[in-house]
PDB file of C-alpha atoms and ligand atoms in Angstrom:
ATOM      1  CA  UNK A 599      37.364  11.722 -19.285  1.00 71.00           C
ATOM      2  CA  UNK A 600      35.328   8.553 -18.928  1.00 75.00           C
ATOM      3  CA  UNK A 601      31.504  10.562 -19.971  1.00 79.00           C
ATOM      4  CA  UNK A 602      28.502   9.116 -19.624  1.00 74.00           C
ATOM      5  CA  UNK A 603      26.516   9.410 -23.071  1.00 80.00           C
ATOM      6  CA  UNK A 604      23.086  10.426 -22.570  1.00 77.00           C
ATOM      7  CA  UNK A 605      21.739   8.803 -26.205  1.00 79.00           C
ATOM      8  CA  UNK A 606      22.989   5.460 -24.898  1.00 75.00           C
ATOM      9  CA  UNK A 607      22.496   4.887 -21.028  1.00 69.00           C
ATOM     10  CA  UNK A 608      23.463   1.847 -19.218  1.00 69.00           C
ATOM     11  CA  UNK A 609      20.460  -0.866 -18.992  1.00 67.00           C
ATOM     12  CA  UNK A 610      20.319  -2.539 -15.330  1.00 80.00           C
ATOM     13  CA  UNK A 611      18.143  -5.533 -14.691  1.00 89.00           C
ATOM     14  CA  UNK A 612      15.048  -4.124 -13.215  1.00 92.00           C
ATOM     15  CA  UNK A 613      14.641  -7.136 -11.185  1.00 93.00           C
ATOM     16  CA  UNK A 614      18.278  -6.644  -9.219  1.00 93.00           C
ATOM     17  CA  UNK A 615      18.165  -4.335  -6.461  1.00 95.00           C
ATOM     18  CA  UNK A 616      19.279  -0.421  -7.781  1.00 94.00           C
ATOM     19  CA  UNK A 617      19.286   2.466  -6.169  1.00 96.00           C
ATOM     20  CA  UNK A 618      16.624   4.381  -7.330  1.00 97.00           C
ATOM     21  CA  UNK A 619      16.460   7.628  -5.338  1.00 97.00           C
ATOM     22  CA  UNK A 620      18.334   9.657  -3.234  1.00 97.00           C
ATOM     23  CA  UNK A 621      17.299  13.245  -1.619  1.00 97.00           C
ATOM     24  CA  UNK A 622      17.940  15.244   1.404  1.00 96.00           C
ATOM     25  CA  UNK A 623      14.762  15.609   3.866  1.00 97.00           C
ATOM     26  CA  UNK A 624      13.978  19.307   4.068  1.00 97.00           C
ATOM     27  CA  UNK A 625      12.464  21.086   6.628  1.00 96.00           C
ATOM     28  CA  UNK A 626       9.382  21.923   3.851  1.00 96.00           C
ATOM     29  CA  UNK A 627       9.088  18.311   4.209  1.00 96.00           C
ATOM     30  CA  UNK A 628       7.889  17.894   7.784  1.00 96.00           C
ATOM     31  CA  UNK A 629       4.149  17.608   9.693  1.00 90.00           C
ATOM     32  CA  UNK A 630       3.014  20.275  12.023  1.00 88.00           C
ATOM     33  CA  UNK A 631       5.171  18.599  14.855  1.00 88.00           C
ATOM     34  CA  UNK A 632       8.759  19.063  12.634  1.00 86.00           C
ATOM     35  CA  UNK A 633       8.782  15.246  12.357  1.00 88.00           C
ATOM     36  CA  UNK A 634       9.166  14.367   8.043  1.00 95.00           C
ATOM     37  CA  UNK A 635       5.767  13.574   7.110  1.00 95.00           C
ATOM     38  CA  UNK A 636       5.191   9.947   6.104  1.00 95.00           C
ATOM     39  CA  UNK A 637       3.199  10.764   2.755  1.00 96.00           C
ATOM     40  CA  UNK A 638       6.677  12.808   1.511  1.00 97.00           C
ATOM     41  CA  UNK A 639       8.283   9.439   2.448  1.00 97.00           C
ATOM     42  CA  UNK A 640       5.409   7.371   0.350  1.00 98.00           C
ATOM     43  CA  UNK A 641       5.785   9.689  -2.356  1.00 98.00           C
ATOM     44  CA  UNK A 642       9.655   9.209  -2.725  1.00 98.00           C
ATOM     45  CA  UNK A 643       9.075   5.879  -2.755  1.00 98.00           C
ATOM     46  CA  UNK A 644       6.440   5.673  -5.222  1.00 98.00           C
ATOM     47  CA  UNK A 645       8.712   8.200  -7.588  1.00 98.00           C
ATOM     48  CA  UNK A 646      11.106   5.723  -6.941  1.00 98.00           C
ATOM     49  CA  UNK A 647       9.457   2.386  -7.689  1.00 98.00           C
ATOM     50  CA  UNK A 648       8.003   4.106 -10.368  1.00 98.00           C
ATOM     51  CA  UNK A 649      11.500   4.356 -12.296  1.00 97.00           C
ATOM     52  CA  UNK A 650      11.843   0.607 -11.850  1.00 97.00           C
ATOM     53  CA  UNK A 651       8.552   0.326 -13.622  1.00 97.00           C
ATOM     54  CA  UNK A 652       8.804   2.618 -16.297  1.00 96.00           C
ATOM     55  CA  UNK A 653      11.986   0.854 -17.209  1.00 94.00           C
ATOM     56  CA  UNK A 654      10.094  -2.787 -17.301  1.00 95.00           C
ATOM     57  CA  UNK A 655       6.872  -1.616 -18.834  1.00 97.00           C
ATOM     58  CA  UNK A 656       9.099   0.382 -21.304  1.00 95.00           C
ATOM     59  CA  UNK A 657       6.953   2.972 -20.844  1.00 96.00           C
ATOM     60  CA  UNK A 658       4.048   4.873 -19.033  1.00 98.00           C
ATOM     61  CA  UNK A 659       2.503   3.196 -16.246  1.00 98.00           C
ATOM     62  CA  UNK A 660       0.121   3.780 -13.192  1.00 98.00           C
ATOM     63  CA  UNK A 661       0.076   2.954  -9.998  1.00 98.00           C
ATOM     64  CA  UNK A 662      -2.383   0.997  -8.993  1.00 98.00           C
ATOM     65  CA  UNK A 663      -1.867  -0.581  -5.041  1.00 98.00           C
ATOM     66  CA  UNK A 664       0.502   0.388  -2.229  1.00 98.00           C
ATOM     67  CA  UNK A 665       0.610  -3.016  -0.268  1.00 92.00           C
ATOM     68  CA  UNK A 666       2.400  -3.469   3.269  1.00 89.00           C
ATOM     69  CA  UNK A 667       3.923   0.024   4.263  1.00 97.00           C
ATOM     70  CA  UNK A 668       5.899  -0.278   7.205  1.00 98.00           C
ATOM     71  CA  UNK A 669       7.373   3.043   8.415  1.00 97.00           C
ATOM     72  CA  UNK A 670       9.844   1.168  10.783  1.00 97.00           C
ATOM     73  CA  UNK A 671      12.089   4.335  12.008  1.00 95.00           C
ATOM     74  CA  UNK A 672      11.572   8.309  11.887  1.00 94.00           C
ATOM     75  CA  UNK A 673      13.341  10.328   9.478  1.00 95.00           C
ATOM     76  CA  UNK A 674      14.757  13.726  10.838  1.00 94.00           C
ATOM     77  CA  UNK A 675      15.567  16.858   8.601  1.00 95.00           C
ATOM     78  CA  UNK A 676      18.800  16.863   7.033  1.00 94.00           C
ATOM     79  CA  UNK A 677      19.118  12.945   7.035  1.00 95.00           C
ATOM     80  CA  UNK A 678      20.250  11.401   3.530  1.00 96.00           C
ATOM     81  CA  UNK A 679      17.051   9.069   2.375  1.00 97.00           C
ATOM     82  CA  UNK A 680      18.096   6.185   0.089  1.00 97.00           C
ATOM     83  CA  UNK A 681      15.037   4.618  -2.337  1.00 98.00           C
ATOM     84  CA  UNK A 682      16.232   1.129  -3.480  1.00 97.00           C
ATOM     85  CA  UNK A 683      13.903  -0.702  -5.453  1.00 97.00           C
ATOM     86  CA  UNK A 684      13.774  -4.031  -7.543  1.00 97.00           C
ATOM     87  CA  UNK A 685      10.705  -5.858  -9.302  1.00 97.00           C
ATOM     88  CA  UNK A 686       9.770  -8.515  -7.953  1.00 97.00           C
ATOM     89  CA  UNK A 687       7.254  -9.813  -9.265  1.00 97.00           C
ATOM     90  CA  UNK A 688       5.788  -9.732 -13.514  1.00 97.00           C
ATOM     91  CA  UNK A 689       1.909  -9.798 -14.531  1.00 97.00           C
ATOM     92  CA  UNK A 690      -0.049  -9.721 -18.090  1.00 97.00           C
ATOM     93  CA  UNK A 691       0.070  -6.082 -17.412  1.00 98.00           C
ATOM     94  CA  UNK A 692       0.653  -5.131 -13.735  1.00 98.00           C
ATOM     95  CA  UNK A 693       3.888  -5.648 -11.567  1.00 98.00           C
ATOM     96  CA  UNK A 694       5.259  -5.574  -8.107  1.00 98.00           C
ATOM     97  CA  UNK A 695       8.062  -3.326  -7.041  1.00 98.00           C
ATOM     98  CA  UNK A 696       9.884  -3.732  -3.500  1.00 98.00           C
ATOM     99  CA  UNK A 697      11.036  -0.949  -1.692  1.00 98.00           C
ATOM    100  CA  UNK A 698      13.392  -0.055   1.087  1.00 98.00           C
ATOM    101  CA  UNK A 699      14.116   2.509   2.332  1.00 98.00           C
ATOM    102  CA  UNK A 700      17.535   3.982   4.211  1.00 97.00           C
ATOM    103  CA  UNK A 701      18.539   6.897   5.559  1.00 97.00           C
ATOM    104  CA  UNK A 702      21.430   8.333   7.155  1.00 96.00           C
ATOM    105  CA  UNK A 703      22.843  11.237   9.573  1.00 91.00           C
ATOM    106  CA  UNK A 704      24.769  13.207   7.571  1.00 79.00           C
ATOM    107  CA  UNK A 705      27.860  13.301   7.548  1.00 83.00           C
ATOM    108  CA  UNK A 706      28.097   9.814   9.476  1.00 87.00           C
ATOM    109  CA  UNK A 707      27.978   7.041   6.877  1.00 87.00           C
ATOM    110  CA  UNK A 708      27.339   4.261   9.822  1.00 92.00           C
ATOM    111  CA  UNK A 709      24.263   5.852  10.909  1.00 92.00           C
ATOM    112  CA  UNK A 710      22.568   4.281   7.643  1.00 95.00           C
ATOM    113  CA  UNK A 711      19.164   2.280   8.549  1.00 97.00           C
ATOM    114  CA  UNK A 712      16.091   0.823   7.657  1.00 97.00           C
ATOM    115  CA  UNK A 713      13.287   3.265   7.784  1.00 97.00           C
ATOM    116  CA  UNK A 714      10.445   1.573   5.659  1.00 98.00           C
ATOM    117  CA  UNK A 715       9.329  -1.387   3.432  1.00 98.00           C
ATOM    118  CA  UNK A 716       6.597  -1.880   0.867  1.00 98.00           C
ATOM    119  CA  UNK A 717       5.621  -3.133  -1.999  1.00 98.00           C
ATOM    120  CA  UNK A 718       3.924  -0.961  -4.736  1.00 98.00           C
ATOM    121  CA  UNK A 719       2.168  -2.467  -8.082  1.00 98.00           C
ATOM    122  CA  UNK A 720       2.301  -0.277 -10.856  1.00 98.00           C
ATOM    123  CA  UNK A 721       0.227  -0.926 -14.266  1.00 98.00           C
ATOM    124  CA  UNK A 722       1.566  -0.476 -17.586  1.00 98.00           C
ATOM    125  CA  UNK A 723      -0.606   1.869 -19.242  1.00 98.00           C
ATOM    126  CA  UNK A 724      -1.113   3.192 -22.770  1.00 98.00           C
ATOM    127  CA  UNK A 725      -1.921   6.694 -24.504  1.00 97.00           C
ATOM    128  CA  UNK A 726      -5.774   6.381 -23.105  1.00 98.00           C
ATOM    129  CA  UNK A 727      -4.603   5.198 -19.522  1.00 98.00           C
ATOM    130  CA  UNK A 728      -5.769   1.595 -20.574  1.00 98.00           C
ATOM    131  CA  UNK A 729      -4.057  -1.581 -19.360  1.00 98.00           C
ATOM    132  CA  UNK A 730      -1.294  -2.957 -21.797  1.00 98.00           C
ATOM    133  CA  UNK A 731       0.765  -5.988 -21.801  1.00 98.00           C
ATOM    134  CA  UNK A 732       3.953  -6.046 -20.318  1.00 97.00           C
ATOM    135  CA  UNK A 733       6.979  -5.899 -23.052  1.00 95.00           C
ATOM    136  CA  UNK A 734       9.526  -8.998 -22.689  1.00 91.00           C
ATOM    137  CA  UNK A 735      11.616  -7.974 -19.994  1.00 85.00           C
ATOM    138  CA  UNK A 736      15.421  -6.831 -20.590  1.00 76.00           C
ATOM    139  CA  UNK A 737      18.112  -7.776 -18.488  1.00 73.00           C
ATOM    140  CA  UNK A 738      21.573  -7.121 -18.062  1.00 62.00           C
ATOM    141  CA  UNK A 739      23.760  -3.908 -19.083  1.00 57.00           C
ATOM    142  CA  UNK A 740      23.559  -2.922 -23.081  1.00 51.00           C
ATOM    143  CA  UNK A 741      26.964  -3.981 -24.582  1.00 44.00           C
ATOM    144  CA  UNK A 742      28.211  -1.086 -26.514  1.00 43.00           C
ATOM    145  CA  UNK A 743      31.562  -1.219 -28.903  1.00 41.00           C
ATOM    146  CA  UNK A 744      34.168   1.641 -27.889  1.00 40.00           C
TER     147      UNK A 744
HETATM  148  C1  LIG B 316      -6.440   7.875  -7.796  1.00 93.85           C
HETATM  149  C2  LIG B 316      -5.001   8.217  -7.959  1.00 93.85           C
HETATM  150  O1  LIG B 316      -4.611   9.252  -8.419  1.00 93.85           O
HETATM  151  S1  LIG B 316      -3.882   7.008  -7.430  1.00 93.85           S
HETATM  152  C3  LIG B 316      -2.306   7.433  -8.024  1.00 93.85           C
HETATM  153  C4  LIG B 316      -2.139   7.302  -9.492  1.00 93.85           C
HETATM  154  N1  LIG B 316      -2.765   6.106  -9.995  1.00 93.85           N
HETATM  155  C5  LIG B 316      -3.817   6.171 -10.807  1.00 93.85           C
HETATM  156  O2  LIG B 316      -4.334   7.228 -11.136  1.00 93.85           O
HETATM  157  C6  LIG B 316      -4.346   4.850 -11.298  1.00 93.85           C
HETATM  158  C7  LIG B 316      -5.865   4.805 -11.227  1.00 93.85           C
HETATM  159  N2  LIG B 316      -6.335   3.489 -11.674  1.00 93.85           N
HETATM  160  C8  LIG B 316      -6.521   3.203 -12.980  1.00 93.85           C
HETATM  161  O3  LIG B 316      -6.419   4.052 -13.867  1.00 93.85           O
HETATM  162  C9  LIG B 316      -6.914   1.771 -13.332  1.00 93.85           C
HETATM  163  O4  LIG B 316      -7.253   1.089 -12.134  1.00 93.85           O
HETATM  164  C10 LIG B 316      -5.733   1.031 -14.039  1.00 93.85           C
HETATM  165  C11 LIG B 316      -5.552   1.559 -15.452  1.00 93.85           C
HETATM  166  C12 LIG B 316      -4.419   1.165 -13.278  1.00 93.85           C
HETATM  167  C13 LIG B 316      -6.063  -0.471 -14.105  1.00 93.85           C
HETATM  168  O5  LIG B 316      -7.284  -0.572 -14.740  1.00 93.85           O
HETATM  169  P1  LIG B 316      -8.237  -1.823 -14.394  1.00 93.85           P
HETATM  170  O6  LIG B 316      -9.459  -1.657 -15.178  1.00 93.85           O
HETATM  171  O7  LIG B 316      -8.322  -1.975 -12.913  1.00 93.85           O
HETATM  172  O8  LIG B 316      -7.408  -2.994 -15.029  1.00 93.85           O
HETATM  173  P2  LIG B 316      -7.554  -4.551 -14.809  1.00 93.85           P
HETATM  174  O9  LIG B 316      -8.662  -4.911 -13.886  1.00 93.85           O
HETATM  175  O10 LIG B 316      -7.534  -5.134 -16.181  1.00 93.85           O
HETATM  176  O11 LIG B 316      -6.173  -4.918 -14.053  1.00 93.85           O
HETATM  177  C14 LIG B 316      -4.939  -4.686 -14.689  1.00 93.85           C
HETATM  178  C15 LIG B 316      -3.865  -5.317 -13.850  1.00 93.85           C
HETATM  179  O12 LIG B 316      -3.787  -4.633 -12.591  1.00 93.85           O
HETATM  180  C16 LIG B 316      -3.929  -5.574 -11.526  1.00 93.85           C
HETATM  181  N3  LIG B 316      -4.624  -4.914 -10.438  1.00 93.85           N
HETATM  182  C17 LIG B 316      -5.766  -4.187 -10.536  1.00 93.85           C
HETATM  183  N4  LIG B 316      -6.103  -3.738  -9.311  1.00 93.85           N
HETATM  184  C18 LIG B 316      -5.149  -4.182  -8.451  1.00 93.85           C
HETATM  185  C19 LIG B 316      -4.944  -4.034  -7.035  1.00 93.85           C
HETATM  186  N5  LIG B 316      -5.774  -3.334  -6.263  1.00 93.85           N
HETATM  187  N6  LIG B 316      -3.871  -4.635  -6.489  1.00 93.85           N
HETATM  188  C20 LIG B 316      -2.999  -5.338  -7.251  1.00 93.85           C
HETATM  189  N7  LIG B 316      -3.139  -5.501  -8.608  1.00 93.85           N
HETATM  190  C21 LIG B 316      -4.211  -4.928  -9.175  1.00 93.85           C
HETATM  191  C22 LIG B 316      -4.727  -6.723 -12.132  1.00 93.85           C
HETATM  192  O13 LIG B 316      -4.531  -7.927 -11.392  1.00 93.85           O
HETATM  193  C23 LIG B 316      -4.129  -6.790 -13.519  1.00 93.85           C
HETATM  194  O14 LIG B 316      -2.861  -7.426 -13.469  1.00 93.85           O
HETATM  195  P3  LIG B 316      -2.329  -8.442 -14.639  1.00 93.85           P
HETATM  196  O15 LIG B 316      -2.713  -7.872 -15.982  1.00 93.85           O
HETATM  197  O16 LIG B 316      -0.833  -8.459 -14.460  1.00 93.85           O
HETATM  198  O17 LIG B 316      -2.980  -9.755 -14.391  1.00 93.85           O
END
């Protein structure tokens, strides 16, 4: 069996879209009308976007600006939501993650559809929560000998 080996994960190029979360809405997850609550929504996507940037900054990082979030369709319990993410942008310190966000009826795969954009800057942070500079970013999948 082809395993995946935990001590030596694949590297993807945080800067090429990935798909960075994926979770079932719940019915704890809804607003006091039993529509899914668009802070559950943010927060996915921040979780999300925040993988992307841990990977870059190589470490821990805060998150520092939400900018632009369009909630563009509603998401209804039991729907599959999708968190894709890429960087898009490098600072001294700071970086920009784009997000969309999908979701589908289960169990119809071509009900899948845009349900919100945005882009979130994260900050990479050290031990005292103080800005540090960003490490030289690596790309592309780490080559490992069979
Ligand atoms: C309150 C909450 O719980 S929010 C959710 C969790 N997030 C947090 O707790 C973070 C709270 N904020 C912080 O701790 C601080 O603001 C920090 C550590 C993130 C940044 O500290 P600052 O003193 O603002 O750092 P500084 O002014 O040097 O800016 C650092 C970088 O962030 C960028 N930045 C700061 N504020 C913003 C902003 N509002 N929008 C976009 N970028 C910003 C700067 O441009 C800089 O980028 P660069 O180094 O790539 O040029």
């Amino acid at each position: 069996m082809d395993r995946m080996d935990p001590a030596n994960p694949p590297v993807t190029d945080p800067t090429i879209w990935q798909l960075a979360a994926r979770v079932v809405a719940m019915p704890a997850d809804t607003n006091a009308f039993g529509d899914i609550f668009g802070g559950w929504l943010l927060s996915q996507a921040d979780l999300a976007g925040g993988t992307i940037a841990i990977q870059a900054a190589q470490g821990r990082v805060a998150t520092v600006a939400v900018k632009e979030f369009q909630f563009l369709a509603p998401v209804l319990v039991g729907d599959l939501v999708e968190v894709f993410a890429r960087m898009i942008r490098a600072g001294k310190t700071s970086m920009t993650v784009e997000i969309q966000i999908w979701a589908q009826r289960e169990p119809d795969p071509q009900s899948r559809h845009q349900v919100a954009a945005a882009n979130f800057t994260y900050v990479a942070v050290d031990e005292q929560g103080s800005p540090r500079s960003l490490p030289p970013l690596e790309r592309g999948p780490r080559v490992t000998e069979a």
